[in-house]
CSV table of C-alpha atoms in Angstrom, one decimal:
chain,number,residue,atom,x,y,z
K,1,MET,CA,10.8,-16.4,-17.5
K,2,ALA,CA,11.5,-18.1,-14.1
K,3,ARG,CA,8.5,-19.0,-11.9
K,4,SER,CA,7.9,-16.8,-9.0
K,5,ILE,CA,8.6,-18.3,-5.6
K,6,LEU,CA,7.8,-17.0,-2.2
K,7,HIS,CA,9.5,-18.4,0.9
K,8,MET,CA,7.5,-17.6,3.9
K,9,ILE,CA,9.3,-17.8,7.3
K,10,THR,CA,7.6,-17.7,10.7
K,11,PRO,CA,8.8,-18.4,14.4
K,12,LEU,CA,5.4,-19.7,15.0
K,13,LYS,CA,4.0,-23.3,14.8
K,14,HIS,CA,2.0,-22.4,11.7
K,15,MET,CA,2.2,-20.0,8.9
K,16,SER,CA,-0.8,-17.9,8.6
K,17,PRO,CA,-3.3,-19.1,5.9
K,18,PHE,CA,-4.3,-15.4,5.4
K,19,ASP,CA,-0.8,-14.6,4.3
K,20,VAL,CA,-0.7,-17.7,2.1
K,21,ASN,CA,-3.8,-16.8,0.4
K,22,MET,CA,-2.8,-13.2,-0.1
K,23,ALA,CA,0.4,-14.2,-1.7
K,24,VAL,CA,-1.2,-16.7,-4.0
K,25,ASP,CA,-4.0,-14.3,-5.1
K,26,ALA,CA,-1.2,-11.6,-5.6
K,27,GLY,CA,0.2,-13.9,-8.3
K,28,PHE,CA,3.0,-15.9,-6.6
K,29,GLU,CA,3.2,-19.3,-8.4
K,30,THR,CA,4.9,-21.3,-5.8
K,31,ILE,CA,4.9,-21.0,-1.9
K,32,ALA,CA,7.1,-22.7,0.6
K,33,THR,CA,6.5,-22.1,4.3
K,34,TYR,CA,9.1,-22.7,7.1
K,35,THR,CA,7.7,-22.7,10.7
K,36,GLU,CA,9.1,-22.5,14.0
K,37,ALA,CA,12.1,-20.8,12.6
K,38,THR,CA,14.6,-19.2,14.6
K,39,LEU,CA,16.8,-16.1,13.9
K,40,PRO,CA,19.9,-18.1,12.9
K,41,ASP,CA,17.9,-20.2,10.6
K,42,VAL,CA,17.1,-17.1,8.6
K,43,THR,CA,20.6,-16.9,7.1
K,44,SER,CA,20.9,-20.6,5.8
K,45,LEU,CA,17.3,-20.3,4.4
K,46,VAL,CA,18.0,-17.1,2.6
K,47,GLN,CA,21.2,-18.2,1.2
K,48,ASP,CA,19.8,-21.6,-0.1
K,49,SER,CA,17.1,-19.4,-1.7
K,50,ILE,CA,19.5,-17.0,-3.5
K,51,PHE,CA,22.4,-19.4,-4.7
K,52,SER,CA,19.8,-22.0,-6.2
K,53,ARG,CA,18.8,-19.5,-8.8
K,54,SER,CA,20.7,-17.2,-11.1
K,55,PRO,CA,21.2,-13.5,-10.1
K,56,GLN,CA,18.7,-12.3,-12.9
K,57,ASP,CA,16.0,-14.6,-11.1
K,58,GLY,CA,16.5,-12.9,-7.8
K,59,THR,CA,13.5,-10.5,-8.4
K,60,ARG,CA,11.4,-13.8,-9.0
K,61,THR,CA,12.1,-14.8,-5.4
K,62,GLY,CA,10.8,-13.4,-2.3
K,63,ILE,CA,11.3,-13.8,1.4
K,64,PHE,CA,8.2,-13.1,3.7
K,65,ILE,CA,8.8,-12.7,7.4
K,66,ALA,CA,5.8,-13.5,9.6
K,67,GLY,CA,5.2,-14.2,13.3
K,68,LYS,CA,3.5,-11.9,15.9
K,69,ASN,CA,6.1,-9.7,17.3
K,70,ALA,CA,7.6,-6.6,15.7
K,71,GLU,CA,11.0,-6.6,17.0
K,72,ASP,CA,11.5,-10.1,16.1
K,73,ALA,CA,10.3,-9.7,12.6
K,74,LEU,CA,12.7,-6.7,12.1
K,75,ASP,CA,15.6,-8.7,13.6
K,76,MET,CA,14.7,-11.3,10.9
K,77,VAL,CA,14.7,-8.9,8.2
K,78,ASP,CA,18.0,-7.5,9.3
K,79,ARG,CA,19.3,-11.1,9.3
K,80,ALA,CA,17.9,-11.8,5.8
K,81,LYS,CA,19.5,-8.6,4.4
K,82,LYS,CA,22.9,-9.7,5.8
K,83,ALA,CA,22.5,-13.0,4.3
K,84,LEU,CA,22.4,-11.6,0.7
K,85,VAL,CA,25.5,-11.9,-1.4
K,86,PRO,CA,25.3,-9.4,-4.3
K,87,PRO,CA,24.6,-9.9,-7.1
K,88,PHE,CA,22.4,-12.8,-5.5
K,89,ALA,CA,19.5,-11.0,-4.0
K,90,ASN,CA,15.8,-11.6,-3.2
K,91,HIS,CA,12.9,-9.5,-2.3
K,92,ILE,CA,12.2,-9.3,1.5
K,93,PHE,CA,8.8,-8.2,3.0
K,94,ALA,CA,7.9,-8.4,6.7
K,95,ASP,CA,4.3,-8.2,7.9
K,96,PRO,CA,4.1,-10.3,11.2
K,97,ALA,CA,0.4,-11.3,12.0
K,98,GLY,CA,-0.7,-8.8,9.3
K,99,SER,CA,0.3,-6.0,11.8
K,100,PHE,CA,2.5,-4.0,9.7
K,101,THR,CA,-0.1,-3.5,7.1
K,102,THR,CA,-2.8,-3.2,9.8
K,103,GLY,CA,-0.9,-0.5,11.7
K,104,ALA,CA,0.0,1.4,8.4
K,105,ALA,CA,-3.7,1.2,7.1
K,106,MET,CA,-4.9,2.6,10.7
K,107,VAL,CA,-2.8,5.4,10.4
K,108,ALA,CA,-3.6,6.2,6.8
K,109,GLU,CA,-7.3,6.1,7.5
K,110,VAL,CA,-6.8,8.7,10.4
K,111,THR,CA,-4.6,10.9,7.9
K,112,ARG,CA,-7.4,10.8,5.3
K,113,ALA,CA,-10.2,11.6,8.0
K,114,LEU,CA,-8.1,14.5,9.4
K,115,LYS,CA,-7.9,16.2,6.0
K,116,ALA,CA,-11.4,15.3,4.8
K,117,LYS,CA,-13.2,16.3,7.9
K,118,PHE,CA,-10.9,19.0,9.6
K,119,ASP,CA,-8.8,20.1,6.7
K,120,THR,CA,-5.6,19.4,8.7
K,121,GLU,CA,-2.6,16.9,8.7
K,122,LEU,CA,-0.9,14.3,11.1
K,123,THR,CA,2.1,16.5,11.6
K,124,GLY,CA,2.0,18.0,15.1
K,125,LYS,CA,-1.1,15.9,16.4
K,126,ARG,CA,-1.0,14.3,19.8
K,127,ILE,CA,-1.8,10.6,19.0
K,128,VAL,CA,-2.4,8.2,22.1
K,129,ILE,CA,-2.6,4.6,21.4
K,130,PHE,CA,-4.1,2.0,23.5
K,131,GLY,CA,-3.0,-1.8,23.4
K,132,GLY,CA,0.5,-0.2,23.6
K,133,ALA,CA,2.3,-3.5,24.2
K,134,GLY,CA,0.9,-5.0,20.8
K,135,VAL,CA,2.4,-4.9,17.4
K,136,VAL,CA,-0.2,-3.0,15.8
K,137,ALA,CA,0.2,-0.2,18.4
K,138,TYR,CA,4.1,-0.4,17.9
K,139,VAL,CA,3.7,0.1,14.1
K,140,ALA,CA,1.2,3.0,14.5
K,141,ALA,CA,3.3,4.8,17.1
K,142,VAL,CA,6.6,4.7,14.9
K,143,ILE,CA,4.7,5.6,11.8
K,144,GLY,CA,3.0,8.6,13.5
K,145,ALA,CA,6.3,9.7,15.0
K,146,LEU,CA,8.1,9.4,11.8
K,147,ASN,CA,5.5,11.6,10.1
K,148,GLY,CA,5.7,14.4,12.7
K,149,ALA,CA,3.0,13.5,15.3
K,150,GLU,CA,3.6,13.4,19.1
K,151,THR,CA,2.8,9.6,19.8
K,152,THR,CA,2.2,8.2,23.0
K,153,ILE,CA,1.6,4.3,23.8
K,154,VAL,CA,-0.6,3.3,26.7
K,155,GLY,CA,0.1,0.2,28.9
K,156,HIS,CA,-3.0,-1.6,30.2
K,157,ASP,CA,-0.8,-3.3,33.0
K,158,GLY,CA,1.2,-0.2,33.9
K,159,GLU,CA,4.0,1.9,32.2
K,160,GLU,CA,7.0,-0.2,32.8
K,161,ARG,CA,6.5,-2.6,29.8
K,162,VAL,CA,5.6,0.1,27.4
K,163,SER,CA,8.4,2.3,28.6
K,164,LYS,CA,10.8,-0.5,27.4
K,165,ILE,CA,9.1,-0.7,24.1
K,166,ALA,CA,9.3,3.1,23.5
K,167,HIS,CA,13.0,2.7,24.3
K,168,THR,CA,13.4,0.2,21.7
K,169,MET,CA,11.7,2.4,19.1
K,170,ARG,CA,14.0,5.1,19.9
K,171,TRP,CA,17.0,2.8,19.5
K,172,ARG,CA,15.9,1.4,16.3
K,173,PHE,CA,14.1,4.2,14.4
K,174,GLY,CA,15.6,7.5,16.2
K,175,VAL,CA,11.9,8.4,17.2
K,176,GLU,CA,10.6,9.7,20.6
K,177,VAL,CA,7.5,7.9,21.7
K,178,GLY,CA,5.9,8.5,25.2
K,179,SER,CA,4.6,5.9,27.4
K,180,VAL,CA,2.1,6.0,30.2
K,181,ASP,CA,0.1,4.0,32.5
K,182,GLY,CA,-3.4,2.9,31.4
K,183,SER,CA,-4.3,0.4,34.2
K,184,THR,CA,-7.1,2.4,35.6
K,185,VAL,CA,-10.0,4.4,34.5
K,186,GLU,CA,-8.4,7.5,35.9
K,187,ALA,CA,-5.1,6.7,34.3
K,188,ARG,CA,-6.8,6.2,30.9
K,189,ARG,CA,-8.7,9.5,31.3
K,190,ALA,CA,-5.5,11.3,32.0
K,191,ALA,CA,-3.7,9.9,29.1
K,192,ILE,CA,-6.4,11.2,26.6
K,193,THR,CA,-6.7,14.7,28.1
K,194,LYS,CA,-4.7,16.5,25.3
K,195,ALA,CA,-5.4,13.9,22.4
K,196,ASP,CA,-6.1,15.0,19.0
K,197,VAL,CA,-6.2,11.3,17.8
K,198,ILE,CA,-6.9,8.0,19.9
K,199,LEU,CA,-6.1,4.7,18.4
K,200,SER,CA,-7.4,1.5,19.9
K,201,ALA,CA,-5.4,-1.6,19.2
K,202,GLY,CA,-6.1,-3.7,22.2
K,203,PRO,CA,-7.6,-7.1,22.6
K,204,ALA,CA,-10.6,-8.1,20.7
K,205,GLY,CA,-14.0,-7.8,22.6
K,206,VAL,CA,-12.7,-5.6,25.2
K,207,SER,CA,-14.1,-2.2,25.9
K,208,ILE,CA,-11.2,0.3,26.6
K,209,LEU,CA,-12.8,3.8,26.4
K,210,THR,CA,-16.5,4.5,27.2
K,211,ALA,CA,-18.5,7.5,26.2
K,212,GLU,CA,-17.9,8.9,29.6
K,213,ASP,CA,-14.2,8.3,29.2
K,214,LEU,CA,-14.1,10.4,25.6
K,215,GLU,CA,-15.4,13.4,27.7
K,216,SER,CA,-12.0,13.8,29.0
K,217,ALA,CA,-10.6,14.4,25.5
K,218,PRO,CA,-12.1,17.6,24.5
K,219,ASN,CA,-9.5,18.1,21.6
K,220,LEU,CA,-10.2,14.8,20.2
K,221,LEU,CA,-10.6,14.8,16.1
K,222,VAL,CA,-10.4,11.1,15.1
K,223,ALA,CA,-10.6,7.9,16.8
K,224,SER,CA,-10.0,4.4,15.2
K,225,ASP,CA,-10.6,0.9,16.7
K,226,VAL,CA,-9.3,-2.1,15.0
K,227,ASN,CA,-11.5,-4.5,17.3
K,228,ALA,CA,-13.9,-6.4,15.2
K,229,VAL,CA,-15.5,-8.4,18.1
K,230,PRO,CA,-18.1,-6.6,20.2
K,231,PRO,CA,-18.1,-4.7,22.4
K,232,ALA,CA,-16.3,-1.9,20.7
K,233,GLY,CA,-12.9,-0.8,22.2
K,234,ILE,CA,-14.0,2.7,21.8
K,235,ALA,CA,-17.6,3.5,22.4
K,236,GLY,CA,-19.5,4.5,19.4
K,237,ILE,CA,-17.3,3.0,16.8
K,238,ASP,CA,-18.8,-0.3,15.3
K,239,VAL,CA,-16.9,-2.2,12.7
K,240,ASN,CA,-18.5,-0.4,9.9
K,241,ALA,CA,-17.9,3.0,11.0
K,242,VAL,CA,-16.3,5.5,8.5
K,243,ASP,CA,-16.0,9.1,9.9
K,244,VAL,CA,-19.0,8.5,12.1
K,245,PRO,CA,-19.6,11.1,14.9
K,246,LEU,CA,-18.4,10.1,18.2
K,247,PRO,CA,-20.9,10.0,21.3
K,248,VAL,CA,-19.4,13.3,22.6
K,249,GLY,CA,-17.5,16.1,21.1
K,250,LYS,CA,-16.8,17.0,17.5
K,251,GLY,CA,-14.6,14.0,16.5
K,252,VAL,CA,-15.3,11.2,14.1
K,253,GLY,CA,-14.6,7.4,14.5
K,254,ILE,CA,-13.3,4.9,12.1
K,255,GLY,CA,-13.9,1.2,12.5
K,256,ALA,CA,-12.2,-2.2,11.9
K,257,LEU,CA,-13.7,-2.9,8.4
K,258,ALA,CA,-12.6,0.3,7.1
K,259,VAL,CA,-9.1,-0.2,8.3
K,260,GLY,CA,-9.3,-3.8,7.2
K,261,ASN,CA,-10.2,-2.8,3.7
K,262,VAL,CA,-7.1,-0.6,3.2
K,263,LYS,CA,-4.9,-3.2,5.0
K,264,TYR,CA,-6.1,-6.0,2.6
K,265,GLN,CA,-5.3,-3.7,-0.6
K,266,THR,CA,-2.0,-2.5,0.9
K,267,GLN,CA,-0.8,-6.1,1.7
K,268,SER,CA,-1.9,-7.3,-1.8
K,269,ARG,CA,-0.2,-4.3,-3.6
K,270,LEU,CA,3.0,-4.9,-1.7
K,271,PHE,CA,3.0,-8.4,-2.9
K,272,ARG,CA,2.3,-7.5,-6.6
K,273,ARG,CA,5.2,-4.8,-6.3
K,274,MET,CA,7.6,-7.6,-5.3
K,275,LEU,CA,6.4,-9.5,-8.5
K,276,GLU,CA,6.7,-6.4,-10.7
K,277,ALA,CA,9.9,-4.9,-9.5
K,278,ARG,CA,13.2,-5.0,-11.4
K,279,GLU,CA,15.4,-4.8,-8.6
K,280,PRO,CA,15.2,-6.4,-5.2
K,281,LEU,CA,13.0,-4.7,-2.5
K,282,CYS,CA,13.1,-4.7,1.1
K,283,LEU,CA,9.4,-3.8,2.6
K,284,ASP,CA,8.3,-3.1,6.0
K,285,PHE,CA,5.5,-0.9,7.6
K,286,ARG,CA,7.1,2.4,6.3
K,287,ASP,CA,6.5,1.1,2.8
K,288,ALA,CA,3.0,-0.2,3.8
K,289,TYR,CA,2.2,3.3,5.1
K,290,THR,CA,3.1,5.0,1.7
K,291,VAL,CA,0.8,2.3,0.0
K,292,ALA,CA,-1.9,2.7,2.5
K,293,VAL,CA,-2.2,6.5,2.1
K,294,GLU,CA,-2.6,5.9,-1.6
K,295,VAL,CA,-5.4,3.3,-1.1
K,296,ALA,CA,-7.1,5.4,1.6
K,297,GLY,CA,-7.2,8.4,-0.8
């Protein structure tokens, strides 16, 4: 059997050691990294990878798309798919900054908690997501919308930037995602008034919602925070939190380590799926969410 090879492409100066370690531990025998890659570079890199092996070895070869921007990564995936020339084809997997698997894990943990604590589901829930301009928020918003939730992203610097991001989500995935201003305490409290779920994907070490702020969310069932650096992004949710009672109301909180555990297992399983598949796969955060739900239980 041909050796397994993973070609890892990023527009950044360095490839993430985290992703390299994950790929090796999942079982890839050879790793090659390509840094500071542009969108046009993807075509030649992919075609060099497919034409240098026989078609039957295509499933022993993978393309991993990294970076830090969801739209850029998705554009690279589209370019990689177009570069394939059947029967020559490789696996393609995008997870920029680990955010696709992190966002998927975050929503999967919320889905689990809704069922376990309140015997309800994601469909129909109002999800408000802070850190709305970031890639984890992007993923969580689209996954939520695709699964029947009413999702809204909040902009810490106003509504304009997140409104443009919501527009790209509509164009690319056909989902409706709301956008609101979160630049002031009053705006943040207004944003969560009807929230059933609150997700915090803002910068590490930044307090976004205090206990007093949470009093403005009387319907809140589940809140999750992926910030692993004190102070907590949402009051009452430390890194180890798993369905802990929030400071006010009936809701429960999920911390960064609970999300991170599901994220880690999800990314590992997706790498292994590439190694085990007999047909070429193209994996993004939608596939990650399916796996994350299985992991979260």
